[in-house]
Amino acid sequence: MEKVVAVWDFLITHKLVFSILIMTLIILTRRVVLSQIRGDVALITEKQRKWMSRTKNGAFAFTLIILFIVWQSEINEFALSVTAIAVAIVVASKEIILCFTGSIQRASSRSFRIGDWIEVGKLSGEVIEHNLMATVIQEIDLNHGQYHYTGKTATLPNSMFFSFPVKNLNFMKRYVFHNFSIVVPEFVNLYPLLPIMHEKIERHFAHFIDVARRYNSMIEKHAGVDLPSAEPHIQISSAAAGEQIVHFMIFCPTERANHLEQLIRQDFMQAYENAFPRALVATEVLPSEVGS
């Protein structure tokens, strides 16, 4: 018992050594817990990411509390000594304070959680970790209609939440409103092609359209807004140079959006070729006319 008291007195006297021992113990414990959560799997599930993030944040918070208790007297003396330069410290630590307050703002507003798809400024991706200072996302390519992971990881300081709006795109993980256009140089009547295109699109959508309608209705109830229906939408407009633009909007599974776009483009080009063969004939005749 006397040896334990002697060791305790030594650690209390040498607080730096005591702090290093505490941090070493916490780091080792955190590594063991994280390895148990991850296991031997190659891909981490959303549930595992949540528990790993909680473990990291809990270990960080526990370390701060323990170190504050150990160094409480020194911190009090330091706080009194720096009162005169408090303003300078606030200015110097502005970004750190904004990151902390951004974390509080995120937690209070519940704008997103681990596993959600978000867009902040020009960056978009799936949230894989967040803490008091930053949020880590796995980048997703949404600008080119691909909806796949780029393999890049972006770390966003929480101060960005005060500079840019946070868009929660979580409903896009399963189904998405996918928009694309086809440009037709000739000014011809394309409206007879619309029933044909609707019929072809319905064939492509036959195996999931009922699920898409239910999911669309669920999103409407959750968001409390009137969204476009799950049915495909086709509109025709014209540009200044006289060409026509056929706009498509489809509500489909996210992972199949690009594939369905290619099928619809192929169907439209075949229907256009069948309806207006004179454009193809003119292209074939033109070289012989030039030769003559």
PDB file of C-alpha atoms in Angstrom:
ATOM      1  CA  MET A   1       0.000   0.000   0.000  1.00  0.00           C
ATOM      2  CA  GLU A   2       2.856   2.354   0.802  1.00  0.00           C
ATOM      3  CA  LYS A   3       4.367   1.705  -2.627  1.00  0.00           C
ATOM      4  CA  VAL A   4       1.064   2.588  -4.300  1.00  0.00           C
ATOM      5  CA  VAL A   5       0.873   5.842  -2.327  1.00  0.00           C
ATOM      6  CA  ALA A   6       4.474   6.621  -3.211  1.00  0.00           C
ATOM      7  CA  VAL A   7       3.810   6.017  -6.913  1.00  0.00           C
ATOM      8  CA  TRP A   8       0.678   8.163  -6.761  1.00  0.00           C
ATOM      9  CA  ASP A   9       2.559  11.004  -5.055  1.00  0.00           C
ATOM     10  CA  PHE A  10       5.263  10.759  -7.691  1.00  0.00           C
ATOM     11  CA  LEU A  11       2.747  10.965 -10.530  1.00  0.00           C
ATOM     12  CA  ILE A  12       0.926  13.903  -8.942  1.00  0.00           C
ATOM     13  CA  THR A  13       4.222  15.691  -8.468  1.00  0.00           C
ATOM     14  CA  HIS A  14       5.411  14.975 -12.016  1.00  0.00           C
ATOM     15  CA  LYS A  15       2.247  15.797 -13.928  1.00  0.00           C
ATOM     16  CA  LEU A  16       3.923  15.685 -17.323  1.00  0.00           C
ATOM     17  CA  VAL A  17       4.876  12.027 -16.835  1.00  0.00           C
ATOM     18  CA  PHE A  18       1.381  11.330 -15.497  1.00  0.00           C
ATOM     19  CA  SER A  19      -0.201  12.983 -18.558  1.00  0.00           C
ATOM     20  CA  ILE A  20       1.968  10.974 -20.960  1.00  0.00           C
ATOM     21  CA  LEU A  21       0.977   7.731 -19.217  1.00  0.00           C
ATOM     22  CA  ILE A  22      -2.707   8.666 -19.376  1.00  0.00           C
ATOM     23  CA  MET A  23      -2.586   9.531 -23.080  1.00  0.00           C
ATOM     24  CA  THR A  24      -0.619   6.358 -23.856  1.00  0.00           C
ATOM     25  CA  LEU A  25      -3.175   4.233 -22.036  1.00  0.00           C
ATOM     26  CA  ILE A  26      -6.099   5.939 -23.784  1.00  0.00           C
ATOM     27  CA  ILE A  27      -4.463   5.621 -27.217  1.00  0.00           C
ATOM     28  CA  LEU A  28      -3.763   1.915 -26.700  1.00  0.00           C
ATOM     29  CA  THR A  29      -7.310   1.324 -25.463  1.00  0.00           C
ATOM     30  CA  ARG A  30      -8.744   3.222 -28.429  1.00  0.00           C
ATOM     31  CA  ARG A  31      -6.704   1.163 -30.889  1.00  0.00           C
ATOM     32  CA  VAL A  32      -7.872  -2.089 -29.333  1.00  0.00           C
ATOM     33  CA  VAL A  33     -11.521  -0.984 -29.406  1.00  0.00           C
ATOM     34  CA  LEU A  34     -11.262   0.243 -33.016  1.00  0.00           C
ATOM     35  CA  SER A  35      -9.641  -3.018 -34.135  1.00  0.00           C
ATOM     36  CA  GLN A  36     -12.449  -4.974 -32.459  1.00  0.00           C
ATOM     37  CA  ILE A  37     -15.091  -2.843 -34.171  1.00  0.00           C
ATOM     38  CA  ARG A  38     -13.448  -3.080 -37.613  1.00  0.00           C
ATOM     39  CA  GLY A  39     -12.688  -6.799 -37.425  1.00  0.00           C
ATOM     40  CA  ASP A  40     -11.171  -8.508 -40.463  1.00  0.00           C
ATOM     41  CA  VAL A  41     -13.611  -7.191 -43.090  1.00  0.00           C
ATOM     42  CA  ALA A  42     -12.270  -5.384 -46.149  1.00  0.00           C
ATOM     43  CA  LEU A  43     -15.122  -2.851 -46.389  1.00  0.00           C
ATOM     44  CA  ILE A  44     -16.413  -0.936 -43.376  1.00  0.00           C
ATOM     45  CA  THR A  45     -20.190  -0.803 -42.949  1.00  0.00           C
ATOM     46  CA  GLU A  46     -22.118   2.328 -42.006  1.00  0.00           C
ATOM     47  CA  LYS A  47     -22.787   0.931 -38.503  1.00  0.00           C
ATOM     48  CA  GLN A  48     -19.076   0.246 -37.984  1.00  0.00           C
ATOM     49  CA  ARG A  49     -18.214   3.789 -39.081  1.00  0.00           C
ATOM     50  CA  LYS A  50     -20.667   5.224 -36.581  1.00  0.00           C
ATOM     51  CA  TRP A  51     -19.185   3.236 -33.693  1.00  0.00           C
ATOM     52  CA  MET A  52     -15.630   4.040 -34.791  1.00  0.00           C
ATOM     53  CA  SER A  53     -16.462   7.745 -34.879  1.00  0.00           C
ATOM     54  CA  ARG A  54     -18.105   7.537 -31.447  1.00  0.00           C
ATOM     55  CA  THR A  55     -15.059   5.757 -30.055  1.00  0.00           C
ATOM     56  CA  LYS A  56     -12.652   8.378 -31.425  1.00  0.00           C
ATOM     57  CA  ASN A  57     -14.772  11.298 -30.209  1.00  0.00           C
ATOM     58  CA  GLY A  58     -15.304   9.662 -26.805  1.00  0.00           C
ATOM     59  CA  ALA A  59     -11.582   8.985 -26.365  1.00  0.00           C
ATOM     60  CA  PHE A  60     -10.762  12.584 -27.335  1.00  0.00           C
ATOM     61  CA  ALA A  61     -13.352  14.030 -24.929  1.00  0.00           C
ATOM     62  CA  PHE A  62     -12.232  11.702 -22.096  1.00  0.00           C
ATOM     63  CA  THR A  63      -8.594  12.738 -22.655  1.00  0.00           C
ATOM     64  CA  LEU A  64      -9.491  16.421 -22.455  1.00  0.00           C
ATOM     65  CA  ILE A  65     -11.467  15.924 -19.234  1.00  0.00           C
ATOM     66  CA  ILE A  66      -8.698  13.919 -17.536  1.00  0.00           C
ATOM     67  CA  LEU A  67      -5.964  16.363 -18.570  1.00  0.00           C
ATOM     68  CA  PHE A  68      -8.089  19.293 -17.419  1.00  0.00           C
ATOM     69  CA  ILE A  69      -8.519  17.670 -13.992  1.00  0.00           C
ATOM     70  CA  VAL A  70      -4.799  16.922 -13.721  1.00  0.00           C
ATOM     71  CA  TRP A  71      -3.678  20.397 -14.805  1.00  0.00           C
ATOM     72  CA  GLN A  72      -6.569  22.336 -13.273  1.00  0.00           C
ATOM     73  CA  SER A  73      -4.454  24.445 -10.898  1.00  0.00           C
ATOM     74  CA  GLU A  74      -1.955  25.347 -13.640  1.00  0.00           C
ATOM     75  CA  ILE A  75      -4.787  26.188 -16.036  1.00  0.00           C
ATOM     76  CA  ASN A  76      -6.363  28.523 -13.471  1.00  0.00           C
ATOM     77  CA  GLU A  77      -3.061  30.327 -12.950  1.00  0.00           C
ATOM     78  CA  PHE A  78      -2.501  30.537 -16.686  1.00  0.00           C
ATOM     79  CA  ALA A  79      -6.016  31.910 -17.267  1.00  0.00           C
ATOM     80  CA  LEU A  80      -5.407  34.687 -14.764  1.00  0.00           C
ATOM     81  CA  SER A  81      -2.067  35.550 -16.326  1.00  0.00           C
ATOM     82  CA  VAL A  82      -3.413  35.841 -19.864  1.00  0.00           C
ATOM     83  CA  THR A  83      -6.469  37.958 -19.086  1.00  0.00           C
ATOM     84  CA  ALA A  84      -4.767  41.009 -20.516  1.00  0.00           C
ATOM     85  CA  ILE A  85      -4.109  39.301 -23.850  1.00  0.00           C
ATOM     86  CA  ALA A  86      -7.434  37.447 -24.090  1.00  0.00           C
ATOM     87  CA  VAL A  87      -8.519  39.438 -27.138  1.00  0.00           C
ATOM     88  CA  ALA A  88      -5.328  38.545 -28.985  1.00  0.00           C
ATOM     89  CA  ILE A  89      -5.839  34.866 -28.182  1.00  0.00           C
ATOM     90  CA  VAL A  90      -9.414  34.967 -29.490  1.00  0.00           C
ATOM     91  CA  VAL A  91      -8.285  36.586 -32.731  1.00  0.00           C
ATOM     92  CA  ALA A  92      -5.428  34.113 -33.156  1.00  0.00           C
ATOM     93  CA  SER A  93      -7.688  31.132 -32.495  1.00  0.00           C
ATOM     94  CA  LYS A  94     -10.613  32.383 -34.595  1.00  0.00           C
ATOM     95  CA  GLU A  95     -10.636  29.376 -36.957  1.00  0.00           C
ATOM     96  CA  ILE A  96     -10.426  26.914 -34.068  1.00  0.00           C
ATOM     97  CA  ILE A  97     -13.357  28.609 -32.340  1.00  0.00           C
ATOM     98  CA  LEU A  98     -15.352  28.586 -35.579  1.00  0.00           C
ATOM     99  CA  CYS A  99     -14.662  24.861 -36.002  1.00  0.00           C
ATOM    100  CA  PHE A 100     -15.895  24.167 -32.472  1.00  0.00           C
ATOM    101  CA  THR A 101     -19.016  26.296 -32.916  1.00  0.00           C
ATOM    102  CA  GLY A 102     -19.585  24.753 -36.366  1.00  0.00           C
ATOM    103  CA  SER A 103     -19.568  21.342 -34.715  1.00  0.00           C
ATOM    104  CA  ILE A 104     -22.131  22.559 -32.178  1.00  0.00           C
ATOM    105  CA  GLN A 105     -24.258  24.012 -34.987  1.00  0.00           C
ATOM    106  CA  ARG A 106     -24.134  20.698 -36.875  1.00  0.00           C
ATOM    107  CA  ALA A 107     -25.098  18.703 -33.784  1.00  0.00           C
ATOM    108  CA  SER A 108     -27.922  21.050 -32.792  1.00  0.00           C
ATOM    109  CA  SER A 109     -29.449  21.324 -36.271  1.00  0.00           C
ATOM    110  CA  ARG A 110     -28.954  17.616 -37.038  1.00  0.00           C
ATOM    111  CA  SER A 111     -28.227  18.556 -40.626  1.00  0.00           C
ATOM    112  CA  PHE A 112     -26.491  15.247 -41.328  1.00  0.00           C
ATOM    113  CA  ARG A 113     -25.003  12.150 -39.729  1.00  0.00           C
ATOM    114  CA  ILE A 114     -22.484   9.481 -40.666  1.00  0.00           C
ATOM    115  CA  GLY A 115     -23.543   7.702 -43.853  1.00  0.00           C
ATOM    116  CA  ASP A 116     -25.469  10.670 -45.296  1.00  0.00           C
ATOM    117  CA  TRP A 117     -24.675  12.205 -48.667  1.00  0.00           C
ATOM    118  CA  ILE A 118     -24.022  15.943 -48.325  1.00  0.00           C
ATOM    119  CA  GLU A 119     -22.944  18.841 -50.503  1.00  0.00           C
ATOM    120  CA  VAL A 120     -20.941  21.726 -49.016  1.00  0.00           C
ATOM    121  CA  GLY A 121     -19.883  24.360 -51.514  1.00  0.00           C
ATOM    122  CA  LYS A 122     -18.474  22.538 -54.556  1.00  0.00           C
ATOM    123  CA  LEU A 123     -17.702  19.369 -52.592  1.00  0.00           C
ATOM    124  CA  SER A 124     -20.110  16.466 -52.261  1.00  0.00           C
ATOM    125  CA  GLY A 125     -19.752  13.021 -50.783  1.00  0.00           C
ATOM    126  CA  GLU A 126     -20.706  10.514 -48.106  1.00  0.00           C
ATOM    127  CA  VAL A 127     -19.923  11.431 -44.494  1.00  0.00           C
ATOM    128  CA  ILE A 128     -17.554   8.828 -43.051  1.00  0.00           C
ATOM    129  CA  GLU A 129     -16.401  10.659 -39.903  1.00  0.00           C
ATOM    130  CA  HIS A 130     -16.989  13.878 -37.971  1.00  0.00           C
ATOM    131  CA  ASN A 131     -15.489  15.331 -34.807  1.00  0.00           C
ATOM    132  CA  LEU A 132     -15.178  18.668 -33.022  1.00  0.00           C
ATOM    133  CA  MET A 133     -12.823  20.123 -35.629  1.00  0.00           C
ATOM    134  CA  ALA A 134     -13.636  18.624 -39.018  1.00  0.00           C
ATOM    135  CA  THR A 135     -15.921  16.424 -41.098  1.00  0.00           C
ATOM    136  CA  VAL A 136     -14.492  13.775 -43.429  1.00  0.00           C
ATOM    137  CA  ILE A 137     -16.362  12.793 -46.597  1.00  0.00           C
ATOM    138  CA  GLN A 138     -15.771  10.214 -49.311  1.00  0.00           C
ATOM    139  CA  GLU A 139     -16.120  12.303 -52.478  1.00  0.00           C
ATOM    140  CA  ILE A 140     -18.872  11.425 -54.976  1.00  0.00           C
ATOM    141  CA  ASP A 141     -19.036  12.718 -58.556  1.00  0.00           C
ATOM    142  CA  LEU A 142     -22.443  14.399 -58.810  1.00  0.00           C
ATOM    143  CA  ASN A 143     -21.534  17.049 -61.399  1.00  0.00           C
ATOM    144  CA  HIS A 144     -21.356  14.640 -64.356  1.00  0.00           C
ATOM    145  CA  GLY A 145     -24.373  12.476 -63.537  1.00  0.00           C
ATOM    146  CA  GLN A 146     -22.250   9.471 -62.568  1.00  0.00           C
ATOM    147  CA  TYR A 147     -23.079   9.161 -58.834  1.00  0.00           C
ATOM    148  CA  HIS A 148     -20.018   7.053 -58.076  1.00  0.00           C
ATOM    149  CA  TYR A 149     -17.146   7.428 -55.620  1.00  0.00           C
ATOM    150  CA  THR A 150     -14.063   9.164 -56.977  1.00  0.00           C
ATOM    151  CA  GLY A 151     -11.715   7.499 -54.481  1.00  0.00           C
ATOM    152  CA  LYS A 152     -10.792  10.879 -52.975  1.00  0.00           C
ATOM    153  CA  THR A 153     -11.305  11.752 -49.308  1.00  0.00           C
ATOM    154  CA  ALA A 154     -12.037  15.374 -48.392  1.00  0.00           C
ATOM    155  CA  THR A 155     -11.643  16.828 -44.902  1.00  0.00           C
ATOM    156  CA  LEU A 156     -13.943  19.801 -44.325  1.00  0.00           C
ATOM    157  CA  PRO A 157     -13.250  22.137 -41.395  1.00  0.00           C
ATOM    158  CA  ASN A 158     -16.469  22.667 -39.475  1.00  0.00           C
ATOM    159  CA  SER A 159     -16.076  26.428 -39.954  1.00  0.00           C
ATOM    160  CA  MET A 160     -17.281  25.871 -43.553  1.00  0.00           C
ATOM    161  CA  PHE A 161     -20.800  25.289 -42.220  1.00  0.00           C
ATOM    162  CA  PHE A 162     -21.022  29.047 -41.515  1.00  0.00           C
ATOM    163  CA  SER A 163     -19.778  30.006 -45.008  1.00  0.00           C
ATOM    164  CA  PHE A 164     -21.619  27.507 -47.214  1.00  0.00           C
ATOM    165  CA  PRO A 165     -25.080  25.935 -46.995  1.00  0.00           C
ATOM    166  CA  VAL A 166     -25.094  22.238 -46.157  1.00  0.00           C
ATOM    167  CA  LYS A 167     -27.278  20.253 -48.563  1.00  0.00           C
ATOM    168  CA  ASN A 168     -28.372  16.826 -47.331  1.00  0.00           C
ATOM    169  CA  LEU A 169     -28.610  14.534 -50.355  1.00  0.00           C
ATOM    170  CA  ASN A 170     -29.280  11.363 -48.411  1.00  0.00           C
ATOM    171  CA  PHE A 171     -32.409  10.416 -50.398  1.00  0.00           C
ATOM    172  CA  MET A 172     -30.178  10.252 -53.516  1.00  0.00           C
ATOM    173  CA  LYS A 173     -28.389   7.186 -52.136  1.00  0.00           C
ATOM    174  CA  ARG A 174     -31.220   4.970 -53.429  1.00  0.00           C
ATOM    175  CA  TYR A 175     -33.164   6.943 -56.064  1.00  0.00           C
ATOM    176  CA  VAL A 176     -32.349  10.159 -57.877  1.00  0.00           C
ATOM    177  CA  PHE A 177     -33.953  12.651 -60.261  1.00  0.00           C
ATOM    178  CA  HIS A 178     -31.576  12.279 -63.210  1.00  0.00           C
ATOM    179  CA  ASN A 179     -31.609  15.010 -65.875  1.00  0.00           C
ATOM    180  CA  PHE A 180     -29.981  14.915 -69.305  1.00  0.00           C
ATOM    181  CA  SER A 181     -30.560  16.436 -72.756  1.00  0.00           C
ATOM    182  CA  ILE A 182     -30.181  15.476 -76.417  1.00  0.00           C
ATOM    183  CA  VAL A 183     -29.497  18.143 -79.048  1.00  0.00           C
ATOM    184  CA  VAL A 184     -31.095  17.734 -82.505  1.00  0.00           C
ATOM    185  CA  PRO A 185     -29.503  20.066 -85.105  1.00  0.00           C
ATOM    186  CA  GLU A 186     -32.380  19.872 -87.635  1.00  0.00           C
ATOM    187  CA  PHE A 187     -35.592  21.783 -86.929  1.00  0.00           C
ATOM    188  CA  VAL A 188     -38.135  18.986 -87.422  1.00  0.00           C
ATOM    189  CA  ASN A 189     -41.319  17.979 -85.650  1.00  0.00           C
ATOM    190  CA  LEU A 190     -40.139  15.778 -82.764  1.00  0.00           C
ATOM    191  CA  TYR A 191     -43.462  15.548 -80.932  1.00  0.00           C
ATOM    192  CA  PRO A 192     -44.613  12.343 -82.731  1.00  0.00           C
ATOM    193  CA  LEU A 193     -41.564  10.671 -81.152  1.00  0.00           C
ATOM    194  CA  LEU A 194     -42.681  11.399 -77.581  1.00  0.00           C
ATOM    195  CA  PRO A 195     -45.251   8.543 -77.311  1.00  0.00           C
ATOM    196  CA  ILE A 196     -42.646   6.149 -78.707  1.00  0.00           C
ATOM    197  CA  MET A 197     -40.054   7.311 -76.167  1.00  0.00           C
ATOM    198  CA  HIS A 198     -42.527   7.058 -73.281  1.00  0.00           C
ATOM    199  CA  GLU A 199     -43.327   3.497 -74.292  1.00  0.00           C
ATOM    200  CA  LYS A 200     -39.646   2.524 -74.507  1.00  0.00           C
ATOM    201  CA  ILE A 201     -38.844   4.169 -71.172  1.00  0.00           C
ATOM    202  CA  GLU A 202     -41.733   2.349 -69.505  1.00  0.00           C
ATOM    203  CA  ARG A 203     -40.209  -0.938 -70.672  1.00  0.00           C
ATOM    204  CA  HIS A 204     -36.878  -0.052 -69.085  1.00  0.00           C
ATOM    205  CA  PHE A 205     -38.623   1.030 -65.862  1.00  0.00           C
ATOM    206  CA  ALA A 206     -41.110  -1.847 -65.625  1.00  0.00           C
ATOM    207  CA  HIS A 207     -39.223  -3.830 -62.971  1.00  0.00           C
ATOM    208  CA  PHE A 208     -38.748  -0.942 -60.490  1.00  0.00           C
ATOM    209  CA  ILE A 209     -41.387   1.714 -61.245  1.00  0.00           C
ATOM    210  CA  ASP A 210     -43.699   0.602 -58.393  1.00  0.00           C
ATOM    211  CA  VAL A 211     -40.867   0.843 -55.862  1.00  0.00           C
ATOM    212  CA  ALA A 212     -39.879   4.212 -57.325  1.00  0.00           C
ATOM    213  CA  ARG A 213     -43.415   5.564 -56.868  1.00  0.00           C
ATOM    214  CA  ARG A 214     -43.523   4.440 -53.235  1.00  0.00           C
ATOM    215  CA  TYR A 215     -40.088   5.905 -52.536  1.00  0.00           C
ATOM    216  CA  ASN A 216     -41.061   9.178 -54.214  1.00  0.00           C
ATOM    217  CA  SER A 217     -44.202   9.355 -52.067  1.00  0.00           C
ATOM    218  CA  MET A 218     -42.153   8.633 -48.928  1.00  0.00           C
ATOM    219  CA  ILE A 219     -39.751  11.481 -49.740  1.00  0.00           C
ATOM    220  CA  GLU A 220     -42.672  13.855 -50.279  1.00  0.00           C
ATOM    221  CA  LYS A 221     -44.154  12.994 -46.877  1.00  0.00           C
ATOM    222  CA  HIS A 222     -40.790  13.285 -45.135  1.00  0.00           C
ATOM    223  CA  ALA A 223     -39.891  16.611 -46.774  1.00  0.00           C
ATOM    224  CA  GLY A 224     -43.422  18.028 -46.737  1.00  0.00           C
ATOM    225  CA  VAL A 225     -43.154  19.324 -50.309  1.00  0.00           C
ATOM    226  CA  ASP A 226     -44.741  18.421 -53.634  1.00  0.00           C
ATOM    227  CA  LEU A 227     -41.978  16.762 -55.678  1.00  0.00           C
ATOM    228  CA  PRO A 228     -42.172  15.834 -59.368  1.00  0.00           C
ATOM    229  CA  SER A 229     -43.776  12.442 -59.867  1.00  0.00           C
ATOM    230  CA  ALA A 230     -41.809   9.257 -60.455  1.00  0.00           C
ATOM    231  CA  GLU A 231     -43.042   9.128 -64.060  1.00  0.00           C
ATOM    232  CA  PRO A 232     -40.504  10.073 -66.778  1.00  0.00           C
ATOM    233  CA  HIS A 233     -40.746  13.662 -68.047  1.00  0.00           C
ATOM    234  CA  ILE A 234     -39.825  14.713 -71.597  1.00  0.00           C
ATOM    235  CA  GLN A 235     -39.784  18.326 -72.797  1.00  0.00           C
ATOM    236  CA  ILE A 236     -38.663  19.929 -76.049  1.00  0.00           C
ATOM    237  CA  SER A 237     -37.144  23.402 -76.329  1.00  0.00           C
ATOM    238  CA  SER A 238     -35.181  25.266 -78.989  1.00  0.00           C
ATOM    239  CA  ALA A 239     -31.923  27.193 -78.851  1.00  0.00           C
ATOM    240  CA  ALA A 240     -30.937  30.466 -80.473  1.00  0.00           C
ATOM    241  CA  ALA A 241     -29.225  28.774 -83.438  1.00  0.00           C
ATOM    242  CA  GLY A 242     -32.394  26.824 -84.329  1.00  0.00           C
ATOM    243  CA  GLU A 243     -31.422  23.414 -82.965  1.00  0.00           C
ATOM    244  CA  GLN A 244     -33.890  21.591 -80.745  1.00  0.00           C
ATOM    245  CA  ILE A 245     -33.090  20.278 -77.278  1.00  0.00           C
ATOM    246  CA  VAL A 246     -34.941  17.275 -75.862  1.00  0.00           C
ATOM    247  CA  HIS A 247     -34.870  17.297 -72.056  1.00  0.00           C
ATOM    248  CA  PHE A 248     -35.344  14.076 -70.084  1.00  0.00           C
ATOM    249  CA  MET A 249     -35.933  13.765 -66.348  1.00  0.00           C
ATOM    250  CA  ILE A 250     -36.194  10.290 -64.874  1.00  0.00           C
ATOM    251  CA  PHE A 251     -36.582   9.022 -61.315  1.00  0.00           C
ATOM    252  CA  CYS A 252     -34.540   5.848 -61.076  1.00  0.00           C
ATOM    253  CA  PRO A 253     -32.127   3.859 -58.873  1.00  0.00           C
ATOM    254  CA  THR A 254     -28.980   5.915 -58.374  1.00  0.00           C
ATOM    255  CA  GLU A 255     -26.555   3.166 -59.375  1.00  0.00           C
ATOM    256  CA  ARG A 256     -28.431   2.636 -62.694  1.00  0.00           C
ATOM    257  CA  ALA A 257     -28.941   6.279 -63.682  1.00  0.00           C
ATOM    258  CA  ASN A 258     -26.056   6.478 -66.154  1.00  0.00           C
ATOM    259  CA  HIS A 259     -26.881   3.084 -67.708  1.00  0.00           C
ATOM    260  CA  LEU A 260     -30.536   4.044 -68.199  1.00  0.00           C
ATOM    261  CA  GLU A 261     -29.474   7.335 -69.765  1.00  0.00           C
ATOM    262  CA  GLN A 262     -27.423   5.450 -72.369  1.00  0.00           C
ATOM    263  CA  LEU A 263     -30.355   3.152 -73.163  1.00  0.00           C
ATOM    264  CA  ILE A 264     -32.732   6.108 -73.578  1.00  0.00           C
ATOM    265  CA  ARG A 265     -30.242   7.925 -75.812  1.00  0.00           C
ATOM    266  CA  GLN A 266     -29.923   4.825 -77.972  1.00  0.00           C
ATOM    267  CA  ASP A 267     -33.721   4.458 -78.223  1.00  0.00           C
ATOM    268  CA  PHE A 268     -34.126   8.111 -79.192  1.00  0.00           C
ATOM    269  CA  MET A 269     -31.477   7.930 -81.912  1.00  0.00           C
ATOM    270  CA  GLN A 270     -33.063   4.803 -83.390  1.00  0.00           C
ATOM    271  CA  ALA A 271     -36.531   6.382 -83.326  1.00  0.00           C
ATOM    272  CA  TYR A 272     -35.166   9.590 -84.855  1.00  0.00           C
ATOM    273  CA  GLU A 273     -33.383   7.646 -87.619  1.00  0.00           C
ATOM    274  CA  ASN A 274     -36.586   5.737 -88.436  1.00  0.00           C
ATOM    275  CA  ALA A 275     -38.753   8.869 -88.435  1.00  0.00           C
ATOM    276  CA  PHE A 276     -36.400  11.148 -90.401  1.00  0.00           C
ATOM    277  CA  PRO A 277     -34.299   9.007 -92.780  1.00  0.00           C
ATOM    278  CA  ARG A 278     -33.843  11.943 -95.152  1.00  0.00           C
ATOM    279  CA  ALA A 279     -31.150  13.398 -92.896  1.00  0.00           C
ATOM    280  CA  LEU A 280     -29.126  10.181 -93.268  1.00  0.00           C
ATOM    281  CA  VAL A 281     -29.751  10.094 -97.044  1.00  0.00           C
ATOM    282  CA  ALA A 282     -28.578  13.681 -97.439  1.00  0.00           C
ATOM    283  CA  THR A 283     -25.383  12.808 -95.635  1.00  0.00           C
ATOM    284  CA  GLU A 284     -24.744   9.839 -97.954  1.00  0.00           C
ATOM    285  CA  VAL A 285     -25.536  11.746-101.179  1.00  0.00           C
ATOM    286  CA  LEU A 286     -23.505  14.819-100.379  1.00  0.00           C
ATOM    287  CA  PRO A 287     -19.982  13.400-101.226  1.00  0.00           C
ATOM    288  CA  SER A 288     -21.063  12.194-104.738  1.00  0.00           C
ATOM    289  CA  GLU A 289     -22.599  15.583-105.485  1.00  0.00           C
ATOM    290  CA  VAL A 290     -19.374  17.313-104.546  1.00  0.00           C
ATOM    291  CA  GLY A 291     -17.358  14.945-106.772  1.00  0.00           C
ATOM    292  CA  SER A 292     -19.563  15.649-109.783  1.00  0.00           C
TER     293      SER A 292
END
